[in-house]
Short mmCIF file of N, CA and C in Angstrom, two decimals:
data_model
loop_
_atom_site.label_atom_id
_atom_site.label_comp_id
_atom_site.label_asym_id
_atom_site.label_seq_id
_atom_site.Cartn_x
_atom_site.Cartn_y
_atom_site.Cartn_z
N UNK A 1 -4.36 -8.05 -10.45
CA UNK A 1 -5.27 -7.69 -11.51
C UNK A 1 -5.80 -6.30 -11.20
N UNK A 2 -5.79 -5.43 -12.20
CA UNK A 2 -6.21 -4.06 -11.93
C UNK A 2 -6.59 -3.33 -13.21
N UNK A 3 -7.11 -2.11 -12.98
CA UNK A 3 -7.32 -1.14 -14.06
C UNK A 3 -6.43 0.04 -13.73
N UNK A 4 -5.85 0.64 -14.73
CA UNK A 4 -4.98 1.79 -14.52
C UNK A 4 -5.74 3.01 -14.00
N UNK A 5 -7.03 3.13 -14.34
CA UNK A 5 -7.80 4.30 -13.94
C UNK A 5 -8.49 4.14 -12.58
N UNK A 6 -8.34 3.01 -11.94
CA UNK A 6 -9.05 2.70 -10.69
C UNK A 6 -8.28 3.21 -9.47
N UNK A 7 -8.89 4.12 -8.69
CA UNK A 7 -8.19 4.65 -7.51
C UNK A 7 -7.90 3.58 -6.45
N UNK A 8 -8.74 2.56 -6.37
CA UNK A 8 -8.51 1.49 -5.40
C UNK A 8 -7.32 0.63 -5.81
N UNK A 9 -7.15 0.47 -7.12
CA UNK A 9 -5.98 -0.24 -7.63
C UNK A 9 -4.71 0.57 -7.39
N UNK A 10 -4.81 1.86 -7.54
CA UNK A 10 -3.66 2.74 -7.27
C UNK A 10 -3.26 2.61 -5.81
N UNK A 11 -4.25 2.55 -4.92
CA UNK A 11 -3.97 2.40 -3.48
C UNK A 11 -3.09 1.16 -3.25
N UNK A 12 -3.45 0.05 -3.87
CA UNK A 12 -2.69 -1.19 -3.69
C UNK A 12 -1.30 -1.06 -4.30
N UNK A 13 -1.22 -0.47 -5.47
CA UNK A 13 0.09 -0.31 -6.12
C UNK A 13 1.00 0.60 -5.31
N UNK A 14 0.46 1.62 -4.69
CA UNK A 14 1.26 2.49 -3.82
C UNK A 14 1.77 1.69 -2.62
N UNK A 15 0.90 0.89 -2.02
CA UNK A 15 1.32 0.07 -0.87
C UNK A 15 2.41 -0.92 -1.28
N UNK A 16 2.25 -1.57 -2.43
CA UNK A 16 3.28 -2.49 -2.90
C UNK A 16 4.60 -1.76 -3.13
N UNK A 17 4.52 -0.55 -3.66
CA UNK A 17 5.73 0.25 -3.88
C UNK A 17 6.38 0.67 -2.57
N UNK A 18 5.57 1.13 -1.62
CA UNK A 18 6.11 1.53 -0.32
C UNK A 18 6.78 0.36 0.41
N UNK A 19 6.21 -0.82 0.22
CA UNK A 19 6.76 -2.01 0.87
C UNK A 19 7.87 -2.65 0.04
N UNK A 20 8.14 -2.09 -1.16
CA UNK A 20 9.17 -2.60 -2.07
C UNK A 20 8.94 -4.07 -2.43
N UNK A 21 7.68 -4.39 -2.71
CA UNK A 21 7.30 -5.75 -3.08
C UNK A 21 7.29 -5.88 -4.60
N UNK A 22 7.97 -6.87 -5.11
CA UNK A 22 7.93 -7.15 -6.55
C UNK A 22 6.64 -7.91 -6.84
N UNK A 23 6.00 -7.57 -7.95
CA UNK A 23 4.73 -8.21 -8.27
C UNK A 23 4.50 -8.18 -9.78
N UNK A 24 3.64 -9.09 -10.22
CA UNK A 24 3.22 -9.12 -11.63
C UNK A 24 1.96 -8.29 -11.74
N UNK A 25 1.99 -7.31 -12.62
CA UNK A 25 0.85 -6.42 -12.82
C UNK A 25 0.07 -6.91 -14.03
N UNK A 26 -1.19 -7.21 -13.82
CA UNK A 26 -2.05 -7.70 -14.91
C UNK A 26 -3.21 -6.75 -15.09
N UNK A 27 -3.26 -6.15 -16.26
CA UNK A 27 -4.37 -5.25 -16.59
C UNK A 27 -5.50 -6.08 -17.21
N UNK A 28 -6.68 -5.95 -16.65
CA UNK A 28 -7.85 -6.59 -17.23
C UNK A 28 -8.48 -5.64 -18.24
N UNK A 29 -9.05 -6.19 -19.30
CA UNK A 29 -9.86 -5.37 -20.19
C UNK A 29 -11.12 -5.00 -19.44
N UNK A 30 -11.62 -3.80 -19.66
CA UNK A 30 -12.78 -3.33 -18.92
C UNK A 30 -14.01 -4.22 -19.13
N UNK A 31 -14.09 -4.92 -20.27
CA UNK A 31 -15.24 -5.80 -20.52
C UNK A 31 -14.98 -7.25 -20.12
N UNK A 32 -13.87 -7.52 -19.46
CA UNK A 32 -13.55 -8.88 -19.01
C UNK A 32 -14.27 -9.16 -17.69
N UNK A 33 -15.36 -9.85 -17.78
CA UNK A 33 -16.13 -10.23 -16.59
C UNK A 33 -15.68 -11.61 -16.10
N UNK A 34 -15.27 -12.47 -17.02
CA UNK A 34 -14.95 -13.86 -16.71
C UNK A 34 -13.77 -14.00 -15.74
N UNK A 35 -12.68 -13.27 -15.99
CA UNK A 35 -11.48 -13.45 -15.16
C UNK A 35 -11.73 -13.10 -13.69
N UNK A 36 -12.20 -11.89 -13.37
CA UNK A 36 -12.42 -11.60 -11.96
C UNK A 36 -13.50 -12.47 -11.33
N UNK A 37 -14.53 -12.81 -12.10
CA UNK A 37 -15.60 -13.65 -11.57
C UNK A 37 -15.06 -15.04 -11.22
N UNK A 38 -14.19 -15.57 -12.06
CA UNK A 38 -13.57 -16.87 -11.78
C UNK A 38 -12.70 -16.81 -10.53
N UNK A 39 -12.06 -15.68 -10.31
CA UNK A 39 -11.16 -15.55 -9.15
C UNK A 39 -11.89 -15.27 -7.85
N UNK A 40 -12.85 -14.32 -7.88
CA UNK A 40 -13.47 -13.87 -6.62
C UNK A 40 -14.99 -13.86 -6.63
N UNK A 41 -15.59 -14.33 -7.72
CA UNK A 41 -17.04 -14.44 -7.75
C UNK A 41 -17.79 -13.24 -8.30
N UNK A 42 -17.09 -12.17 -8.65
CA UNK A 42 -17.74 -11.00 -9.25
C UNK A 42 -16.72 -10.14 -9.95
N UNK A 43 -17.20 -9.18 -10.73
CA UNK A 43 -16.32 -8.28 -11.49
C UNK A 43 -15.89 -7.13 -10.59
N UNK A 44 -14.73 -7.27 -10.00
CA UNK A 44 -14.14 -6.23 -9.15
C UNK A 44 -12.63 -6.20 -9.37
N UNK A 45 -12.03 -5.09 -9.10
CA UNK A 45 -10.58 -4.93 -9.00
C UNK A 45 -10.32 -3.95 -7.85
N UNK A 46 -9.19 -4.00 -7.25
CA UNK A 46 -8.04 -4.85 -7.51
C UNK A 46 -8.22 -6.26 -6.95
N UNK A 47 -7.46 -7.17 -7.53
CA UNK A 47 -7.38 -8.53 -7.03
C UNK A 47 -5.90 -8.87 -6.90
N UNK A 48 -5.52 -9.35 -5.74
CA UNK A 48 -4.13 -9.76 -5.51
C UNK A 48 -4.11 -11.25 -5.21
N UNK A 49 -3.29 -11.98 -5.94
CA UNK A 49 -3.10 -13.39 -5.64
C UNK A 49 -1.72 -13.56 -5.03
N UNK A 50 -1.66 -14.33 -3.98
CA UNK A 50 -0.39 -14.63 -3.31
C UNK A 50 -0.13 -16.11 -3.46
N UNK A 51 1.02 -16.47 -3.98
CA UNK A 51 1.35 -17.86 -4.21
C UNK A 51 0.76 -18.34 -5.53
N UNK A 52 0.71 -19.64 -5.68
CA UNK A 52 0.20 -20.25 -6.91
C UNK A 52 -0.94 -21.21 -6.57
N UNK A 53 -1.90 -21.33 -7.48
CA UNK A 53 -3.00 -22.26 -7.23
C UNK A 53 -2.49 -23.66 -6.92
N UNK A 54 -3.07 -24.27 -5.92
CA UNK A 54 -2.67 -25.61 -5.53
C UNK A 54 -1.56 -25.66 -4.50
N UNK A 55 -0.86 -24.53 -4.32
CA UNK A 55 0.21 -24.48 -3.32
C UNK A 55 -0.36 -24.12 -1.96
N UNK A 56 0.32 -24.58 -0.94
CA UNK A 56 -0.06 -24.21 0.43
C UNK A 56 0.11 -22.69 0.58
N UNK A 57 -0.84 -22.05 1.21
CA UNK A 57 -0.76 -20.61 1.43
C UNK A 57 -1.28 -19.77 0.28
N UNK A 58 -1.79 -20.41 -0.78
CA UNK A 58 -2.35 -19.65 -1.90
C UNK A 58 -3.53 -18.83 -1.39
N UNK A 59 -3.53 -17.56 -1.76
CA UNK A 59 -4.53 -16.62 -1.27
C UNK A 59 -4.99 -15.71 -2.39
N UNK A 60 -6.27 -15.36 -2.37
CA UNK A 60 -6.79 -14.38 -3.30
C UNK A 60 -7.49 -13.30 -2.48
N UNK A 61 -7.06 -12.05 -2.68
CA UNK A 61 -7.63 -10.91 -1.95
C UNK A 61 -8.27 -9.96 -2.93
N UNK A 62 -9.41 -9.33 -2.53
CA UNK A 62 -10.13 -8.52 -3.50
C UNK A 62 -10.48 -7.10 -3.07
N UNK A 63 -10.36 -6.73 -1.85
CA UNK A 63 -10.69 -5.37 -1.42
C UNK A 63 -9.40 -4.60 -1.16
N UNK A 64 -9.29 -3.39 -1.67
CA UNK A 64 -8.02 -2.66 -1.60
C UNK A 64 -7.53 -2.50 -0.16
N UNK A 65 -8.40 -2.13 0.75
CA UNK A 65 -7.95 -1.94 2.13
C UNK A 65 -7.56 -3.27 2.77
N UNK A 66 -8.27 -4.35 2.44
CA UNK A 66 -7.89 -5.67 2.95
C UNK A 66 -6.52 -6.08 2.41
N UNK A 67 -6.27 -5.77 1.15
CA UNK A 67 -4.97 -6.08 0.54
C UNK A 67 -3.87 -5.29 1.24
N UNK A 68 -4.09 -4.00 1.43
CA UNK A 68 -3.08 -3.16 2.08
C UNK A 68 -2.81 -3.65 3.50
N UNK A 69 -3.87 -3.96 4.24
CA UNK A 69 -3.69 -4.47 5.61
C UNK A 69 -2.92 -5.78 5.62
N UNK A 70 -3.23 -6.66 4.68
CA UNK A 70 -2.52 -7.94 4.59
C UNK A 70 -1.04 -7.73 4.30
N UNK A 71 -0.75 -6.85 3.35
CA UNK A 71 0.65 -6.57 3.01
C UNK A 71 1.40 -5.94 4.18
N UNK A 72 0.73 -5.07 4.91
CA UNK A 72 1.39 -4.32 5.98
C UNK A 72 1.47 -5.09 7.29
N UNK A 73 0.77 -6.21 7.38
CA UNK A 73 0.79 -6.96 8.64
C UNK A 73 1.66 -8.21 8.58
N UNK A 74 2.24 -8.48 7.42
CA UNK A 74 3.03 -9.71 7.25
C UNK A 74 4.49 -9.36 7.02
N UNK A 75 5.39 -9.83 7.88
CA UNK A 75 6.81 -9.51 7.73
C UNK A 75 7.45 -9.97 6.42
N UNK A 76 6.82 -10.93 5.72
CA UNK A 76 7.40 -11.34 4.44
C UNK A 76 7.35 -10.21 3.42
N UNK A 77 6.53 -9.18 3.69
CA UNK A 77 6.42 -8.03 2.79
C UNK A 77 7.12 -6.80 3.35
N UNK A 78 8.07 -7.00 4.24
CA UNK A 78 8.82 -5.88 4.81
C UNK A 78 8.33 -5.52 6.20
N UNK A 79 8.77 -4.36 6.65
CA UNK A 79 8.44 -3.92 8.00
C UNK A 79 6.93 -3.92 8.22
N UNK A 80 6.51 -4.44 9.37
CA UNK A 80 5.10 -4.48 9.73
C UNK A 80 4.66 -3.10 10.22
N UNK A 81 3.43 -2.73 9.89
CA UNK A 81 2.84 -1.44 10.29
C UNK A 81 3.64 -0.24 9.76
N UNK A 82 4.19 -0.40 8.58
CA UNK A 82 4.95 0.70 7.97
C UNK A 82 4.05 1.73 7.32
N UNK A 83 2.82 1.33 6.98
CA UNK A 83 1.88 2.24 6.34
C UNK A 83 1.02 2.88 7.41
N UNK A 84 1.06 4.17 7.46
CA UNK A 84 0.35 4.91 8.51
C UNK A 84 -1.15 4.91 8.26
N UNK A 85 -1.95 4.93 9.33
CA UNK A 85 -3.41 4.97 9.16
C UNK A 85 -3.86 6.33 8.61
N UNK A 86 -5.11 6.37 8.18
CA UNK A 86 -5.67 7.62 7.66
C UNK A 86 -5.54 8.73 8.70
N UNK A 87 -5.42 9.95 8.22
CA UNK A 87 -5.18 11.09 9.10
C UNK A 87 -6.40 11.47 9.93
N UNK A 88 -7.57 11.11 9.45
CA UNK A 88 -8.78 11.50 10.18
C UNK A 88 -9.20 12.94 9.93
N UNK A 89 -8.56 13.59 8.95
CA UNK A 89 -8.90 14.99 8.65
C UNK A 89 -10.27 15.07 8.01
N UNK A 90 -11.19 15.68 8.72
CA UNK A 90 -12.56 15.78 8.21
C UNK A 90 -12.66 16.78 7.05
N UNK A 91 -11.75 17.76 6.98
CA UNK A 91 -11.82 18.71 5.88
C UNK A 91 -11.54 18.03 4.54
N UNK A 92 -10.66 17.04 4.54
CA UNK A 92 -10.39 16.30 3.31
C UNK A 92 -11.61 15.46 2.94
N UNK A 93 -12.19 14.79 3.92
CA UNK A 93 -13.39 14.00 3.66
C UNK A 93 -14.52 14.86 3.10
N UNK A 94 -14.68 16.03 3.65
CA UNK A 94 -15.73 16.94 3.18
C UNK A 94 -15.46 17.39 1.74
N UNK A 95 -14.20 17.70 1.44
CA UNK A 95 -13.85 18.12 0.08
C UNK A 95 -14.12 17.00 -0.92
N UNK A 96 -13.76 15.78 -0.55
CA UNK A 96 -13.99 14.63 -1.44
C UNK A 96 -15.48 14.47 -1.70
N UNK A 97 -16.29 14.55 -0.67
CA UNK A 97 -17.74 14.42 -0.83
C UNK A 97 -18.30 15.54 -1.70
N UNK A 98 -17.80 16.74 -1.49
CA UNK A 98 -18.32 17.90 -2.21
C UNK A 98 -17.95 17.86 -3.70
N UNK A 99 -16.79 17.33 -4.02
CA UNK A 99 -16.32 17.36 -5.41
C UNK A 99 -16.49 16.04 -6.15
N UNK A 100 -17.03 15.03 -5.49
CA UNK A 100 -17.13 13.70 -6.08
C UNK A 100 -17.85 13.68 -7.43
N UNK A 101 -19.01 14.29 -7.51
CA UNK A 101 -19.80 14.25 -8.74
C UNK A 101 -19.08 15.01 -9.86
N UNK A 102 -18.55 16.18 -9.54
CA UNK A 102 -17.86 16.98 -10.55
C UNK A 102 -16.60 16.25 -11.03
N UNK A 103 -15.85 15.68 -10.12
CA UNK A 103 -14.63 14.96 -10.51
C UNK A 103 -14.97 13.77 -11.42
N UNK A 104 -16.03 13.07 -11.09
CA UNK A 104 -16.43 11.92 -11.93
C UNK A 104 -16.83 12.39 -13.32
N UNK A 105 -17.57 13.49 -13.39
CA UNK A 105 -17.99 14.01 -14.70
C UNK A 105 -16.80 14.51 -15.52
N UNK A 106 -15.77 14.98 -14.85
CA UNK A 106 -14.59 15.47 -15.56
C UNK A 106 -13.66 14.34 -16.00
N UNK A 107 -13.54 13.32 -15.17
CA UNK A 107 -12.56 12.27 -15.48
C UNK A 107 -13.12 11.12 -16.30
N UNK A 108 -14.32 10.67 -16.00
CA UNK A 108 -14.87 9.47 -16.66
C UNK A 108 -14.86 9.55 -18.19
N UNK A 109 -15.31 10.65 -18.81
CA UNK A 109 -15.29 10.68 -20.27
C UNK A 109 -13.87 10.64 -20.86
N UNK A 110 -12.90 11.05 -20.09
CA UNK A 110 -11.53 11.10 -20.58
C UNK A 110 -10.82 9.75 -20.51
N UNK A 111 -11.25 8.89 -19.58
CA UNK A 111 -10.59 7.60 -19.42
C UNK A 111 -10.56 6.82 -20.73
N UNK A 112 -11.70 6.74 -21.41
CA UNK A 112 -11.76 5.91 -22.63
C UNK A 112 -10.98 6.50 -23.79
N UNK A 113 -10.61 7.76 -23.68
CA UNK A 113 -9.81 8.40 -24.73
C UNK A 113 -8.31 8.35 -24.41
N UNK A 114 -7.99 8.03 -23.18
CA UNK A 114 -6.59 7.94 -22.76
C UNK A 114 -6.03 6.57 -23.16
N UNK A 115 -4.73 6.47 -23.37
CA UNK A 115 -4.14 5.19 -23.76
C UNK A 115 -3.96 4.24 -22.57
N UNK A 116 -5.06 3.91 -21.90
CA UNK A 116 -5.02 3.01 -20.75
C UNK A 116 -5.20 1.57 -21.23
N UNK A 117 -4.48 0.64 -20.65
CA UNK A 117 -4.52 -0.74 -21.13
C UNK A 117 -5.91 -1.37 -21.08
N UNK A 118 -6.71 -1.02 -20.08
CA UNK A 118 -8.02 -1.64 -19.95
C UNK A 118 -9.02 -1.19 -21.01
N UNK A 119 -8.65 -0.16 -21.80
CA UNK A 119 -9.51 0.33 -22.87
C UNK A 119 -8.86 0.16 -24.24
N UNK A 120 -7.94 -0.77 -24.35
CA UNK A 120 -7.21 -0.97 -25.60
C UNK A 120 -8.14 -1.37 -26.75
N UNK A 121 -9.14 -2.16 -26.43
CA UNK A 121 -10.07 -2.63 -27.46
C UNK A 121 -11.39 -1.87 -27.40
N UNK A 122 -12.00 -1.70 -28.55
CA UNK A 122 -13.27 -0.97 -28.65
C UNK A 122 -14.34 -1.57 -27.74
N UNK A 123 -14.43 -2.89 -27.67
CA UNK A 123 -15.44 -3.53 -26.81
C UNK A 123 -15.26 -3.13 -25.35
N UNK A 124 -14.02 -3.01 -24.91
CA UNK A 124 -13.75 -2.60 -23.53
C UNK A 124 -14.18 -1.16 -23.29
N UNK A 125 -13.91 -0.28 -24.25
CA UNK A 125 -14.34 1.12 -24.13
C UNK A 125 -15.85 1.20 -24.08
N UNK A 126 -16.51 0.47 -24.96
CA UNK A 126 -17.97 0.51 -25.00
C UNK A 126 -18.59 -0.04 -23.72
N UNK A 127 -17.99 -1.05 -23.14
CA UNK A 127 -18.50 -1.60 -21.89
C UNK A 127 -18.43 -0.56 -20.77
N UNK A 128 -17.32 0.19 -20.74
CA UNK A 128 -17.18 1.24 -19.73
C UNK A 128 -18.23 2.34 -19.94
N UNK A 129 -18.44 2.74 -21.15
CA UNK A 129 -19.41 3.78 -21.44
C UNK A 129 -20.82 3.33 -21.07
N UNK A 130 -21.15 2.08 -21.37
CA UNK A 130 -22.49 1.55 -21.02
C UNK A 130 -22.73 1.52 -19.52
N UNK A 131 -21.70 1.22 -18.78
CA UNK A 131 -21.86 1.06 -17.33
C UNK A 131 -21.64 2.38 -16.63
#
């Protein structure tokens, strides 16, 4: 479960791609509170489910880094430890901190005008604008 505009969701999708894992991609509407709350107790994405409800080993994961670690530590998803850790470059961290507010102001208003699945309906766009 994800939003197309969510950087944390992109992180998980990149990891799934690097690991060559086939998966079902489900876009939530931005105003859908019920689905993620039913799965993990609150409105968050990304959410990865492994297996099927009622089956042994069924798992629900909700934090992007936890999902990436889970995928990269289990041989059923390909080579273990194939995803390299963060570089530790402080200059990148500083740039991100310095540009965070400007980047948000530049990108956020454009999301609801882009043809993203999570904003397909007017109610979903309005929910994003309100929040």
